[in-house]
C-alpha positions as a Markdown table, in Angstrom:
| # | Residue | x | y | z |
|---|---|---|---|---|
| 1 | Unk | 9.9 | -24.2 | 81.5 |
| 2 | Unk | 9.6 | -22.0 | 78.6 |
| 3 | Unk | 12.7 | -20.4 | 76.5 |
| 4 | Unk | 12.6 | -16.8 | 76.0 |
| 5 | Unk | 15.0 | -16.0 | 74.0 |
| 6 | Unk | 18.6 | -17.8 | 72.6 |
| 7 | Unk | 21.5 | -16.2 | 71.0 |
| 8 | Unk | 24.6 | -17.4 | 69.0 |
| 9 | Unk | 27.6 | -15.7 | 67.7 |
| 10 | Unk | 30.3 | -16.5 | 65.0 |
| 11 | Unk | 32.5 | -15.1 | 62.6 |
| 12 | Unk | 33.2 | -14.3 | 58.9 |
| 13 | Unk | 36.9 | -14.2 | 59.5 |
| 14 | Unk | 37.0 | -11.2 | 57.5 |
| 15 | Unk | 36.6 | -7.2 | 58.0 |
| 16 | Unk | 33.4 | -5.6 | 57.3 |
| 17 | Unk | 33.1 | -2.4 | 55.9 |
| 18 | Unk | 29.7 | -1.9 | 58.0 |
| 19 | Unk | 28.4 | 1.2 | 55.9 |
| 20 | Unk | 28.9 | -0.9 | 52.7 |
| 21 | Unk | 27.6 | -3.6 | 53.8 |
| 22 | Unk | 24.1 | -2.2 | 55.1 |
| 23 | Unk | 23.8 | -0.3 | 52.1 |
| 24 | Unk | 24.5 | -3.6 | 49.8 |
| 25 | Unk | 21.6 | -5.4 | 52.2 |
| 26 | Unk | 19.2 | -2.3 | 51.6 |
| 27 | Unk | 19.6 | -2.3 | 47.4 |
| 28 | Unk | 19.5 | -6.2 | 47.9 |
| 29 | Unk | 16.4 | -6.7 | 49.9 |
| 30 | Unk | 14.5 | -3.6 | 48.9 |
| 31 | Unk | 12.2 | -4.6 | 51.8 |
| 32 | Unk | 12.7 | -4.1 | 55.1 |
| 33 | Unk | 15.8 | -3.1 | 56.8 |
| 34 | Unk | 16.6 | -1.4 | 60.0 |
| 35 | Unk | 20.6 | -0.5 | 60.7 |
| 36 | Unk | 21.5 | 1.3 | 64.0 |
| 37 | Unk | 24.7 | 2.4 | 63.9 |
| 38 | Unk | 26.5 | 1.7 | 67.5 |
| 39 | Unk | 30.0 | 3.6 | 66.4 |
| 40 | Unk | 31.9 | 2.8 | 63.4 |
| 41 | Unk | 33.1 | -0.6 | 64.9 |
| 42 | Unk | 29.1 | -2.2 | 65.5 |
| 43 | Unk | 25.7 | -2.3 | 64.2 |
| 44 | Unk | 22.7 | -3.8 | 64.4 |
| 45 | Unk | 20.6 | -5.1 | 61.9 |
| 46 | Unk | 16.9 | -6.6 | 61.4 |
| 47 | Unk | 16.4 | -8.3 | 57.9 |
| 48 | Unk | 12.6 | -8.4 | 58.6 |
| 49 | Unk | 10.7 | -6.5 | 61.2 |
| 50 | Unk | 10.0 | -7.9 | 64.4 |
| 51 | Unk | 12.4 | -10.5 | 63.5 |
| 52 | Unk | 16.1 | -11.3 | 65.3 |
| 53 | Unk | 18.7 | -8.9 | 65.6 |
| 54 | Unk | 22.0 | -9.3 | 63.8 |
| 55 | Unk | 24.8 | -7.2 | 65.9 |
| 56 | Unk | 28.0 | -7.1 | 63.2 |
| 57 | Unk | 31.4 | -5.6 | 64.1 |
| 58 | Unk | 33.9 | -4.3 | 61.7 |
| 59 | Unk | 36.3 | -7.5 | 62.8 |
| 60 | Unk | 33.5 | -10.0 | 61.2 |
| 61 | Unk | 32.0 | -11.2 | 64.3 |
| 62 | Unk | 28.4 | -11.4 | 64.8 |
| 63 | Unk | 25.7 | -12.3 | 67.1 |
| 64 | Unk | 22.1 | -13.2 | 66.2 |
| 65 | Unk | 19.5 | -12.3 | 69.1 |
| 66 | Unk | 15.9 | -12.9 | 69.4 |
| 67 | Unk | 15.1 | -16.4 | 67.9 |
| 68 | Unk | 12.6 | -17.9 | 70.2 |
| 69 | Unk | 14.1 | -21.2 | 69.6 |
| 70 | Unk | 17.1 | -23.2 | 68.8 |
| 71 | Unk | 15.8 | -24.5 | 65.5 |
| 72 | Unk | 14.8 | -19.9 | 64.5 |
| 73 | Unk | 18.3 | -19.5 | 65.5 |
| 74 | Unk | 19.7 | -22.1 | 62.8 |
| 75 | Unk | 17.2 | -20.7 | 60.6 |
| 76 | Unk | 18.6 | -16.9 | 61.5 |
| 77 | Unk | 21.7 | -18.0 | 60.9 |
| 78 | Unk | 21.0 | -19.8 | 57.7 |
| 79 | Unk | 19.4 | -16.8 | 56.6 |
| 80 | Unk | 22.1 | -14.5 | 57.6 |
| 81 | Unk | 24.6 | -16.7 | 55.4 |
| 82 | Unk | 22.6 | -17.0 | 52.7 |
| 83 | Unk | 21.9 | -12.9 | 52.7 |
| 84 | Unk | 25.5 | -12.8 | 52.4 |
| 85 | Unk | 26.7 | -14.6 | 50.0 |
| 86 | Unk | 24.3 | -13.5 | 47.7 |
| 87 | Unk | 25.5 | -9.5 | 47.8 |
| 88 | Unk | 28.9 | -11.4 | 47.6 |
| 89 | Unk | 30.2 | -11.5 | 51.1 |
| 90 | Unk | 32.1 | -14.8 | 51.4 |
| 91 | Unk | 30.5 | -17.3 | 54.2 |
| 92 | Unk | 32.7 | -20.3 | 53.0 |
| 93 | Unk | 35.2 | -19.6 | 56.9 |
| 94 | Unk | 31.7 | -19.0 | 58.5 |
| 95 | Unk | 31.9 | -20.2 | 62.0 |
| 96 | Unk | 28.9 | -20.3 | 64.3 |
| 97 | Unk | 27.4 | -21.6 | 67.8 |
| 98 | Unk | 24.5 | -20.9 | 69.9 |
| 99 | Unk | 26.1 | -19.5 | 73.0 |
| 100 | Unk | 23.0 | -18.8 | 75.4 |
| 101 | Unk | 19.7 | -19.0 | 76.1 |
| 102 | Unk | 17.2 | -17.4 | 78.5 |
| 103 | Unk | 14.4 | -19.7 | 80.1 |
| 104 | Unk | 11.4 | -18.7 | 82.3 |
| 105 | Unk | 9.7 | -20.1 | 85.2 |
| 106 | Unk | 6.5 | -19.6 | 87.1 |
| 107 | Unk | 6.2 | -21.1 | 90.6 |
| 108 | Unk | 2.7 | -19.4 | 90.9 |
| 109 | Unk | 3.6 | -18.0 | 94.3 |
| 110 | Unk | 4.7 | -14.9 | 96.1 |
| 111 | Unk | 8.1 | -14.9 | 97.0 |
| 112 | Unk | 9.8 | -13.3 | 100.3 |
| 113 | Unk | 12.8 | -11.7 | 98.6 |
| 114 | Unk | 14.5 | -10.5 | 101.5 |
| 115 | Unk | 14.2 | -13.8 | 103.3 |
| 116 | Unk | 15.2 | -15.8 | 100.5 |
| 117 | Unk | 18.5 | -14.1 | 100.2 |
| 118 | Unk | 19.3 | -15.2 | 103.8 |
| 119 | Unk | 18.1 | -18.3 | 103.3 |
| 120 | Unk | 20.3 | -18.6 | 100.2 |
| 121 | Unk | 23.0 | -17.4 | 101.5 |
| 122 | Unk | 23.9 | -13.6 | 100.9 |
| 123 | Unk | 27.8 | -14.5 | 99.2 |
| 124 | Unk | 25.5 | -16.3 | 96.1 |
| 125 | Unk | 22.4 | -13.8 | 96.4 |
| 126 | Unk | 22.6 | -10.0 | 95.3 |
| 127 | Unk | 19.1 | -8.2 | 96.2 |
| 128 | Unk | 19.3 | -4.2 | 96.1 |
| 129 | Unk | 15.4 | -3.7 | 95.7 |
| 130 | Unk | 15.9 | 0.2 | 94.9 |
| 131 | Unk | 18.5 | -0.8 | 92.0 |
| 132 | Unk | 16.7 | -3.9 | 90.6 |
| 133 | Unk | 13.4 | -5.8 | 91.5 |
| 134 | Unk | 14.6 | -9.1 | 91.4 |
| 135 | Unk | 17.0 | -11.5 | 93.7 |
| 136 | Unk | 20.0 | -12.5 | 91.3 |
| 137 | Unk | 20.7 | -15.9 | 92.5 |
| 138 | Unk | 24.0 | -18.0 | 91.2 |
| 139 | Unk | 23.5 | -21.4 | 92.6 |
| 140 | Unk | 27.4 | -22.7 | 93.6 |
| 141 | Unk | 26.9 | -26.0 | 91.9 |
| 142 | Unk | 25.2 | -24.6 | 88.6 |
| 143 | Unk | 26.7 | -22.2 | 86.0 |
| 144 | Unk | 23.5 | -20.3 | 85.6 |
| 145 | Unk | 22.5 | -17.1 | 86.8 |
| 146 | Unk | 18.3 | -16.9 | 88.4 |
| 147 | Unk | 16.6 | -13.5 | 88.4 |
| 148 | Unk | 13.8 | -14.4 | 91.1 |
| 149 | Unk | 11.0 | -12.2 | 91.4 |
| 150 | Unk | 8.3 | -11.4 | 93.9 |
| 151 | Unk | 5.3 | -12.9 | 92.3 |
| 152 | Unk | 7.4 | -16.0 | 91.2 |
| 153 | Unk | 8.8 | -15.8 | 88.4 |
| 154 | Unk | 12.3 | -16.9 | 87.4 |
| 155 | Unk | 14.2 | -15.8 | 84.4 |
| 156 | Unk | 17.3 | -18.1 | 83.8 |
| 157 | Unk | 20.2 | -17.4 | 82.2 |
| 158 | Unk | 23.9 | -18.4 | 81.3 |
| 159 | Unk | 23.1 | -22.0 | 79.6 |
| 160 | Unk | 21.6 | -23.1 | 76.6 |
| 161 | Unk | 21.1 | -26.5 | 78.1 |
| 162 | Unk | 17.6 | -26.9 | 79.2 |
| 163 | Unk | 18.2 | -30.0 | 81.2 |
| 164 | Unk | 20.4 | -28.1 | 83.5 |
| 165 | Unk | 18.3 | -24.9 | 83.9 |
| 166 | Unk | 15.5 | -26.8 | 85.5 |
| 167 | Unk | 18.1 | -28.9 | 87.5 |
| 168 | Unk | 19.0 | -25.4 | 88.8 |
| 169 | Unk | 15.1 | -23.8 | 89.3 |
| 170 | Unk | 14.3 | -27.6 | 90.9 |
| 171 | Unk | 17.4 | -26.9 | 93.2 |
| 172 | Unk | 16.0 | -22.8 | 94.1 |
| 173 | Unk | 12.4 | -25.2 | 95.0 |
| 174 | Unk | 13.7 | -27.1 | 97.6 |
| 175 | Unk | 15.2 | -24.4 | 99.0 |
| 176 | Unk | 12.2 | -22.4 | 99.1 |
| 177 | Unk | 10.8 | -25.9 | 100.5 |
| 178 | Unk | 13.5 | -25.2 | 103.2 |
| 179 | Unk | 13.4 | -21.9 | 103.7 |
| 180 | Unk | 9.9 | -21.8 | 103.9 |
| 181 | Unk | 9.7 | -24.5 | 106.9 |
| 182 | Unk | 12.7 | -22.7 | 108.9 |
| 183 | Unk | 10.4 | -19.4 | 108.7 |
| 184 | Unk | 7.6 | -20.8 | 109.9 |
């Protein structure tokens, strides 16, 4: 099972002047900086292309998307901190967490995605192919959320515990494993 993507979020228990503060990061850096202004209240940032995205609000919460891994999300976040406090934000009340992650999973097989939602049980399934190609599956027991595709592949979501995303793709196998003997 490979992660995707994780995110965190946290806060500098202070208001941001947004505008200020991505002008202070441009004249700081003098490297690469892309701001997209949301509305007043929001923006994103990138501190180095291709790198994570750092969504800021005017109420000093934040949340850093993109890292690959837990350990590039510390290291986003480190960075973040240290950006800060060197155009003289004050980090000392910073509080932050990982809050999710998104894994992926390749059964290498094609997937019936109209059977599987009966066999799944249509009050956990939602499959609308002309809204969205993929079966969302929430498993009862799990607090996860499975995108199941046709060709196979699983995006999961909802946990930053690995441990308990493949509990919950090893769960969606023997169901297939079920599902597929019933259709037969």
């Amino acid at each position: 099972m490979d992660i995707v993507s994780t995110m965190g979020s946290g806060s500098l228990e202070r208001e941001i002047d947004l505008k200020t503060l991505v002008s202070e990061l441009e004249d700081h850096l003098g490297e690469f900086v892309d701001a997209n202004f949301h509305s007043t209240a929001m923006v994103t940032v990138r501190l180095e292309k291709n790198g994570p995205a750092y969504t800021i609000y005017r109420t000093g919460t934040f949340q850093i998307r993109g890292a690959e891994t837990e350990e590039l999300l510390t290291e986003s976040f480190r960075r973040f901190e240290k950006v800060l406090n060197e155009i003289g934000v004050d980090v000392s009340k910073t509080a932050f967490r990982q809050v999710t992650s998104v894994f992926m999973e390749d059964l290498d097989r094609e997937i019936n995605l109209e059977a599987l939602a009966i066999a799944l049980g249509l009050e956990h399934t939602e499959y609308e192919p002309e809204q969205f190609p993929g079966l969302i599956y929430r498993p009862p027991q799990y607090e996860v959320t499975l995108l199941v595709f046709a060709s196979g592949k699983i995006i999961i979501g909802g946990t930053t515990d690995r441990e308990h995303a493949k509990s919950a793709v090893q769960h969606l196998k023997e169901e297939l494993t079920f599902a597929d003997s019933s259709w037969r």
